């Protein structure tokens, strides 16, 4: 059995699980295989991961430049306070303490941007300078507005803050759809599982209390999930990661065509397994339900896969209908639902990365007229 066949088996086991516990257990098996024996299936990830790393380095460099300026701001303010005997001023004392901890990363920011928090603290200090009448000192730290007045909220040291936040948001949006992002998120899930399994639950550093608390919450939730005390998880949720697993698997199949071709020299392009549609390269195909019912194009496509005579590639629709059980019959409008201009069906194929082109014949796999269905499903 080749590597791709093993990956496919483990993948199908993962996606078949419907609850969080079973999903996480099987995902651990799947990704253990990926990170050990299956690494050669992931060569295609080198480019997107390198691109992601470059984007991240640019962000980190930009952030580092801002932090240097922020440190200089703090250093100069402290010199000024000492000179003016204002070390005990509560506003300066409190805001400097918070700014330092934010810059050094020793304070935790909940659901927010660290630079916004730094900006808030520093703005309080520039406003305090104005309150105390230090306009000359203030001019060292803030820009002027359109009326040539010093703007206590336009801090020179944080001029690149908005640029950084915009670039970070762009990075995050790109990361959601990139294969590099998919791999990193699945790797982090795997790392969190390994960490939770080896956690002793001892020792919380007070300087990183909130981060440690989040890790402890993850560990506790993992323990409860594995023991059956809870059935659903926020950190280890199937719904949170299933689409990432599916995209990751599809990328492996699409980017290892030599192995796929070797494995599928003979067989069917489309098949049914447990009433799911499978593609010989991509695996299980996804589609949206109409409430609790399958879309008509899916019902008809399943009929073609199931009832197409094995010895034929082309059949009259009327002949196909005769072979279909009464429970599966869904009318004669096959051209409307599966034909060249059937948008829902073609969107279904496109969203799953499937091309309606036979890999050897280079002609449409399925084509439908008012009278005939042509289905070249054998390879």
CSV table of C-alpha atoms in Angstrom, one decimal, residues 32-331:
chain,number,residue,atom,x,y,z
A,32,UNK,CA,1.0,11.7,13.3
A,33,UNK,CA,1.2,9.9,10.0
A,34,UNK,CA,1.5,13.2,8.0
A,35,UNK,CA,4.3,14.5,10.2
A,36,UNK,CA,6.3,11.2,10.1
A,37,UNK,CA,5.9,8.9,7.1
A,38,UNK,CA,3.6,11.2,5.1
A,39,UNK,CA,5.9,14.2,4.9
A,40,UNK,CA,6.8,13.5,1.3
A,41,UNK,CA,3.2,14.0,0.3
A,42,UNK,CA,3.5,17.6,1.5
A,43,UNK,CA,6.3,18.8,-0.7
A,44,UNK,CA,3.8,21.1,-2.5
A,45,UNK,CA,3.4,23.0,0.7
A,46,UNK,CA,7.0,24.4,0.6
A,47,UNK,CA,6.1,27.3,-1.6
A,48,UNK,CA,3.0,28.5,0.3
A,49,UNK,CA,4.7,28.0,3.6
A,50,UNK,CA,7.8,30.0,2.4
A,51,UNK,CA,5.5,32.7,1.2
A,52,UNK,CA,3.6,32.8,4.5
A,53,UNK,CA,6.9,33.0,6.4
A,54,UNK,CA,8.0,35.9,4.3
A,55,UNK,CA,4.8,37.7,4.9
A,56,UNK,CA,5.0,37.0,8.6
A,57,UNK,CA,8.7,38.3,8.7
A,58,UNK,CA,7.6,41.5,7.1
A,59,UNK,CA,4.9,42.0,9.7
A,60,UNK,CA,7.4,41.2,12.5
A,61,UNK,CA,9.9,43.6,11.1
A,62,UNK,CA,7.3,46.4,10.9
A,63,UNK,CA,6.1,45.6,14.4
A,64,UNK,CA,9.8,45.7,15.6
A,65,UNK,CA,10.3,49.1,14.2
A,66,UNK,CA,7.2,50.4,16.0
A,67,UNK,CA,8.3,48.8,19.3
A,68,UNK,CA,11.8,50.5,19.0
A,69,UNK,CA,10.0,53.9,18.7
A,70,UNK,CA,7.7,53.1,21.6
A,71,UNK,CA,10.6,52.1,23.8
A,72,UNK,CA,12.3,55.4,23.0
A,73,UNK,CA,9.1,57.2,23.9
A,74,UNK,CA,9.1,55.6,27.3
A,75,UNK,CA,12.8,56.3,27.9
A,76,UNK,CA,12.4,60.0,27.0
A,77,UNK,CA,9.3,60.4,29.1
A,78,UNK,CA,11.0,58.8,32.1
A,79,UNK,CA,14.0,61.2,31.7
A,80,UNK,CA,11.5,64.1,31.5
A,81,UNK,CA,9.7,63.0,34.7
A,82,UNK,CA,12.9,62.7,36.6
A,83,UNK,CA,14.0,66.2,35.5
A,84,UNK,CA,10.7,67.7,36.5
A,85,UNK,CA,10.3,65.7,39.7
A,86,UNK,CA,7.1,64.1,38.4
A,87,UNK,CA,8.1,60.4,39.0
A,88,UNK,CA,5.2,60.1,41.5
A,89,UNK,CA,2.5,61.5,39.2
A,90,UNK,CA,-0.1,58.8,39.3
A,91,UNK,CA,-1.1,59.0,35.6
A,92,UNK,CA,2.5,58.8,34.3
A,93,UNK,CA,3.4,56.2,36.8
A,94,UNK,CA,0.5,53.9,36.0
A,95,UNK,CA,0.6,54.4,32.2
A,96,UNK,CA,4.3,53.9,32.0
A,97,UNK,CA,4.0,50.6,33.9
A,98,UNK,CA,1.2,49.4,31.6
A,99,UNK,CA,3.0,50.5,28.4
A,100,UNK,CA,6.2,48.7,29.4
A,101,UNK,CA,4.4,45.5,30.1
A,102,UNK,CA,2.6,45.7,26.8
A,103,UNK,CA,5.8,46.4,24.9
A,104,UNK,CA,7.6,43.6,26.6
A,105,UNK,CA,4.6,41.2,26.1
A,106,UNK,CA,4.2,40.5,29.8
A,107,UNK,CA,0.6,41.6,29.9
A,108,UNK,CA,-2.1,39.7,28.0
A,109,UNK,CA,-4.5,41.4,25.6
A,110,UNK,CA,-8.0,39.9,25.3
A,111,UNK,CA,-9.5,39.9,21.8
A,112,UNK,CA,-7.7,43.1,20.8
A,113,UNK,CA,-4.6,44.5,19.1
A,114,UNK,CA,-1.6,45.0,21.4
A,115,UNK,CA,-0.6,48.2,19.5
A,116,UNK,CA,-4.0,49.7,20.2
A,117,UNK,CA,-3.5,49.1,23.9
A,118,UNK,CA,-0.1,50.7,23.7
A,119,UNK,CA,-1.6,53.6,21.8
A,120,UNK,CA,-4.3,54.1,24.5
A,121,UNK,CA,-1.7,54.2,27.3
A,122,UNK,CA,0.6,56.6,25.5
A,123,UNK,CA,-2.3,58.9,24.5
A,124,UNK,CA,-3.1,59.3,28.2
A,125,UNK,CA,0.5,60.4,28.8
A,126,UNK,CA,0.5,63.0,26.0
A,127,UNK,CA,-2.8,64.4,27.2
A,128,UNK,CA,-1.3,64.6,30.7
A,129,UNK,CA,1.6,66.6,29.3
A,130,UNK,CA,-0.9,69.1,27.9
A,131,UNK,CA,-2.9,69.2,31.2
A,132,UNK,CA,0.3,70.1,33.0
A,133,UNK,CA,1.2,72.8,30.4
A,134,UNK,CA,4.2,71.1,28.8
A,135,UNK,CA,3.4,72.2,25.2
A,136,UNK,CA,7.1,72.3,24.3
A,137,UNK,CA,7.7,68.8,25.6
A,138,UNK,CA,4.5,67.6,23.9
A,139,UNK,CA,5.8,68.7,20.5
A,140,UNK,CA,8.5,66.1,20.7
A,141,UNK,CA,5.9,63.3,20.8
A,142,UNK,CA,2.9,64.3,18.7
A,143,UNK,CA,2.2,65.7,15.3
A,144,UNK,CA,0.3,68.8,14.4
A,145,UNK,CA,-3.2,68.7,13.0
A,146,UNK,CA,-4.5,70.6,9.9
A,147,UNK,CA,-4.8,73.7,12.0
A,148,UNK,CA,-1.2,73.5,13.1
A,149,UNK,CA,-2.2,72.6,16.6
A,150,UNK,CA,-0.5,69.7,18.5
A,151,UNK,CA,-2.7,66.6,18.4
A,152,UNK,CA,-2.2,64.6,21.5
A,153,UNK,CA,-3.7,61.5,19.8
A,154,UNK,CA,-1.4,61.6,16.8
A,155,UNK,CA,1.7,60.1,18.4
A,156,UNK,CA,4.9,60.2,16.3
A,157,UNK,CA,6.3,56.9,17.8
A,158,UNK,CA,3.1,55.1,16.6
A,159,UNK,CA,2.8,56.6,13.1
A,160,UNK,CA,3.1,53.1,11.5
A,161,UNK,CA,0.5,51.6,13.9
A,162,UNK,CA,-2.4,51.8,11.4
A,163,UNK,CA,-0.2,50.5,8.6
A,164,UNK,CA,0.7,47.5,10.7
A,165,UNK,CA,-2.9,46.7,11.7
A,166,UNK,CA,-4.0,47.0,8.1
A,167,UNK,CA,-1.2,44.7,7.0
A,168,UNK,CA,-1.9,42.2,9.8
A,169,UNK,CA,-5.6,42.1,8.8
A,170,UNK,CA,-4.6,41.5,5.2
A,171,UNK,CA,-2.3,38.7,6.3
A,172,UNK,CA,-5.1,37.1,8.4
A,173,UNK,CA,-7.5,37.3,5.5
A,174,UNK,CA,-5.0,35.7,3.1
A,175,UNK,CA,-4.1,33.1,5.7
A,176,UNK,CA,-7.6,31.8,5.9
A,177,UNK,CA,-7.6,30.7,2.3
A,178,UNK,CA,-3.9,29.8,1.8
A,179,UNK,CA,-2.6,26.2,2.0
A,180,UNK,CA,0.2,27.5,4.2
A,181,UNK,CA,-2.3,28.8,6.7
A,182,UNK,CA,-4.3,25.5,6.6
A,183,UNK,CA,-1.1,23.5,7.4
A,184,UNK,CA,-0.1,25.8,10.3
A,185,UNK,CA,-3.6,25.7,11.9
A,186,UNK,CA,-3.7,21.9,11.7
A,187,UNK,CA,-0.1,21.7,13.0
A,188,UNK,CA,-1.1,23.9,15.9
A,189,UNK,CA,-4.1,21.7,16.6
A,190,UNK,CA,-1.9,18.7,16.6
A,191,UNK,CA,0.6,20.5,18.9
A,192,UNK,CA,-2.2,21.4,21.3
A,193,UNK,CA,-3.3,17.8,21.5
A,194,UNK,CA,0.2,16.6,22.2
A,195,UNK,CA,0.7,19.4,24.8
A,196,UNK,CA,-2.6,18.5,26.5
A,197,UNK,CA,-1.7,14.9,26.7
A,198,UNK,CA,1.6,15.6,28.4
A,199,UNK,CA,0.5,18.4,30.6
A,200,UNK,CA,1.1,18.1,34.3
A,201,UNK,CA,-1.1,21.1,35.2
A,202,UNK,CA,1.6,22.4,37.5
A,203,UNK,CA,3.2,25.8,37.7
A,204,UNK,CA,1.7,29.1,36.5
A,205,UNK,CA,4.1,32.0,36.0
A,206,UNK,CA,2.4,35.1,37.3
A,207,UNK,CA,4.0,37.2,34.5
A,208,UNK,CA,2.2,35.1,31.9
A,209,UNK,CA,-0.8,34.2,34.1
A,210,UNK,CA,-3.5,34.7,31.5
A,211,UNK,CA,-1.6,32.8,28.8
A,212,UNK,CA,-1.0,30.0,31.2
A,213,UNK,CA,-4.6,30.1,32.2
A,214,UNK,CA,-5.7,29.7,28.6
A,215,UNK,CA,-3.4,26.7,28.2
A,216,UNK,CA,-4.7,25.2,31.4
A,217,UNK,CA,-8.3,25.7,30.1
A,218,UNK,CA,-7.4,23.9,26.9
A,219,UNK,CA,-5.8,21.0,28.9
A,220,UNK,CA,-8.9,20.8,31.2
A,221,UNK,CA,-11.3,20.8,28.3
A,222,UNK,CA,-9.2,18.1,26.5
A,223,UNK,CA,-9.3,15.9,29.6
A,224,UNK,CA,-13.0,16.3,30.0
A,225,UNK,CA,-13.6,15.6,26.3
A,226,UNK,CA,-11.5,12.4,26.3
A,227,UNK,CA,-13.1,11.2,29.5
A,228,UNK,CA,-16.6,11.8,28.2
A,229,UNK,CA,-17.5,14.4,30.8
A,230,UNK,CA,-18.3,16.8,27.9
A,231,UNK,CA,-19.5,16.0,24.4
A,232,UNK,CA,-18.6,19.3,22.6
A,233,UNK,CA,-15.5,21.4,22.8
A,234,UNK,CA,-14.6,25.0,21.8
A,235,UNK,CA,-10.8,24.4,21.5
A,236,UNK,CA,-11.0,20.9,20.0
A,237,UNK,CA,-14.1,21.3,17.8
A,238,UNK,CA,-14.8,19.1,14.8
A,239,UNK,CA,-16.7,21.9,13.1
A,240,UNK,CA,-13.8,24.3,13.6
A,241,UNK,CA,-11.3,22.1,11.8
A,242,UNK,CA,-13.2,19.7,9.4
A,243,UNK,CA,-13.0,22.0,6.4
A,244,UNK,CA,-9.3,22.6,7.0
A,245,UNK,CA,-8.7,18.8,7.0
A,246,UNK,CA,-10.7,18.4,3.8
A,247,UNK,CA,-8.8,21.2,2.0
A,248,UNK,CA,-5.5,19.7,3.3
A,249,UNK,CA,-6.4,16.3,1.9
A,250,UNK,CA,-7.5,17.7,-1.4
A,251,UNK,CA,-4.2,19.5,-1.8
A,252,UNK,CA,-2.3,16.3,-1.2
A,253,UNK,CA,-4.3,14.4,-3.8
A,254,UNK,CA,-4.2,17.2,-6.4
A,255,UNK,CA,-0.4,17.7,-5.9
A,256,UNK,CA,0.6,14.1,-6.1
A,257,UNK,CA,-0.7,13.1,-9.5
A,258,UNK,CA,1.9,10.4,-10.2
A,259,UNK,CA,0.9,8.5,-7.1
A,260,UNK,CA,-2.8,9.0,-7.9
A,261,UNK,CA,-2.3,7.8,-11.5
A,262,UNK,CA,-0.4,4.7,-10.3
A,263,UNK,CA,-3.1,3.9,-7.7
A,264,UNK,CA,-6.0,4.4,-10.2
A,265,UNK,CA,-4.9,2.8,-13.4
A,266,UNK,CA,-8.2,0.9,-13.4
A,267,UNK,CA,-11.5,1.8,-11.8
A,268,UNK,CA,-14.1,4.5,-11.7
A,269,UNK,CA,-13.8,8.2,-11.6
A,270,UNK,CA,-16.9,8.7,-9.6
A,271,UNK,CA,-18.3,6.2,-7.1
A,272,UNK,CA,-20.7,6.0,-4.1
A,273,UNK,CA,-19.7,4.9,-0.7
A,274,UNK,CA,-22.1,5.1,2.3
A,275,UNK,CA,-24.3,7.3,0.0
A,276,UNK,CA,-21.5,9.9,-0.4
A,277,UNK,CA,-20.1,10.8,-3.8
A,278,UNK,CA,-16.3,10.1,-4.1
A,279,UNK,CA,-13.9,11.2,-6.8
A,280,UNK,CA,-11.0,8.9,-7.6
A,281,UNK,CA,-8.4,11.7,-6.9
A,282,UNK,CA,-10.1,14.0,-4.4
A,283,UNK,CA,-12.1,11.7,-2.3
A,284,UNK,CA,-15.4,12.6,-0.8
A,285,UNK,CA,-17.2,15.5,-2.5
A,286,UNK,CA,-19.1,18.1,-0.5
A,287,UNK,CA,-22.4,19.8,-1.3
A,288,UNK,CA,-25.0,21.8,0.5
A,289,UNK,CA,-28.4,20.3,1.4
A,290,UNK,CA,-31.8,21.8,0.6
A,291,UNK,CA,-32.9,21.7,4.2
A,292,UNK,CA,-33.0,18.0,5.0
A,293,UNK,CA,-33.1,16.9,1.3
A,294,UNK,CA,-30.4,16.5,-1.2
A,295,UNK,CA,-30.5,18.9,-4.2
A,296,UNK,CA,-32.1,17.3,-7.3
A,297,UNK,CA,-28.8,17.5,-9.3
A,298,UNK,CA,-27.2,15.3,-6.6
A,299,UNK,CA,-30.0,12.8,-6.6
A,300,UNK,CA,-29.8,12.6,-10.4
A,301,UNK,CA,-26.0,12.3,-10.4
A,302,UNK,CA,-26.2,9.5,-7.9
A,303,UNK,CA,-28.7,7.8,-10.2
A,304,UNK,CA,-26.2,8.0,-13.1
A,305,UNK,CA,-23.4,6.6,-11.0
A,306,UNK,CA,-25.5,3.8,-9.6
A,307,UNK,CA,-27.8,2.8,-12.6
A,308,UNK,CA,-25.6,3.4,-15.6
A,309,UNK,CA,-25.3,0.1,-17.4
A,310,UNK,CA,-21.8,-1.3,-16.8
A,311,UNK,CA,-21.3,-2.2,-20.4
A,312,UNK,CA,-22.3,1.2,-21.8
A,313,UNK,CA,-21.0,4.7,-21.9
A,314,UNK,CA,-24.1,6.2,-23.5
A,315,UNK,CA,-27.7,5.4,-22.7
A,316,UNK,CA,-31.2,6.9,-23.4
A,317,UNK,CA,-32.7,8.7,-20.4
A,318,UNK,CA,-35.8,6.6,-20.8
A,319,UNK,CA,-33.8,3.4,-20.6
A,320,UNK,CA,-31.9,4.6,-17.5
A,321,UNK,CA,-35.3,5.6,-15.8
A,322,UNK,CA,-36.5,2.0,-16.3
A,323,UNK,CA,-33.6,0.7,-14.3
A,324,UNK,CA,-34.0,3.2,-11.4
A,325,UNK,CA,-35.9,2.0,-8.3
A,326,UNK,CA,-39.1,3.9,-7.6
A,327,UNK,CA,-37.6,5.4,-4.4
A,328,UNK,CA,-34.7,6.9,-6.4
A,329,UNK,CA,-36.6,8.2,-9.5
A,330,UNK,CA,-36.7,12.0,-9.8
A,331,UNK,CA,-38.1,12.8,-13.3
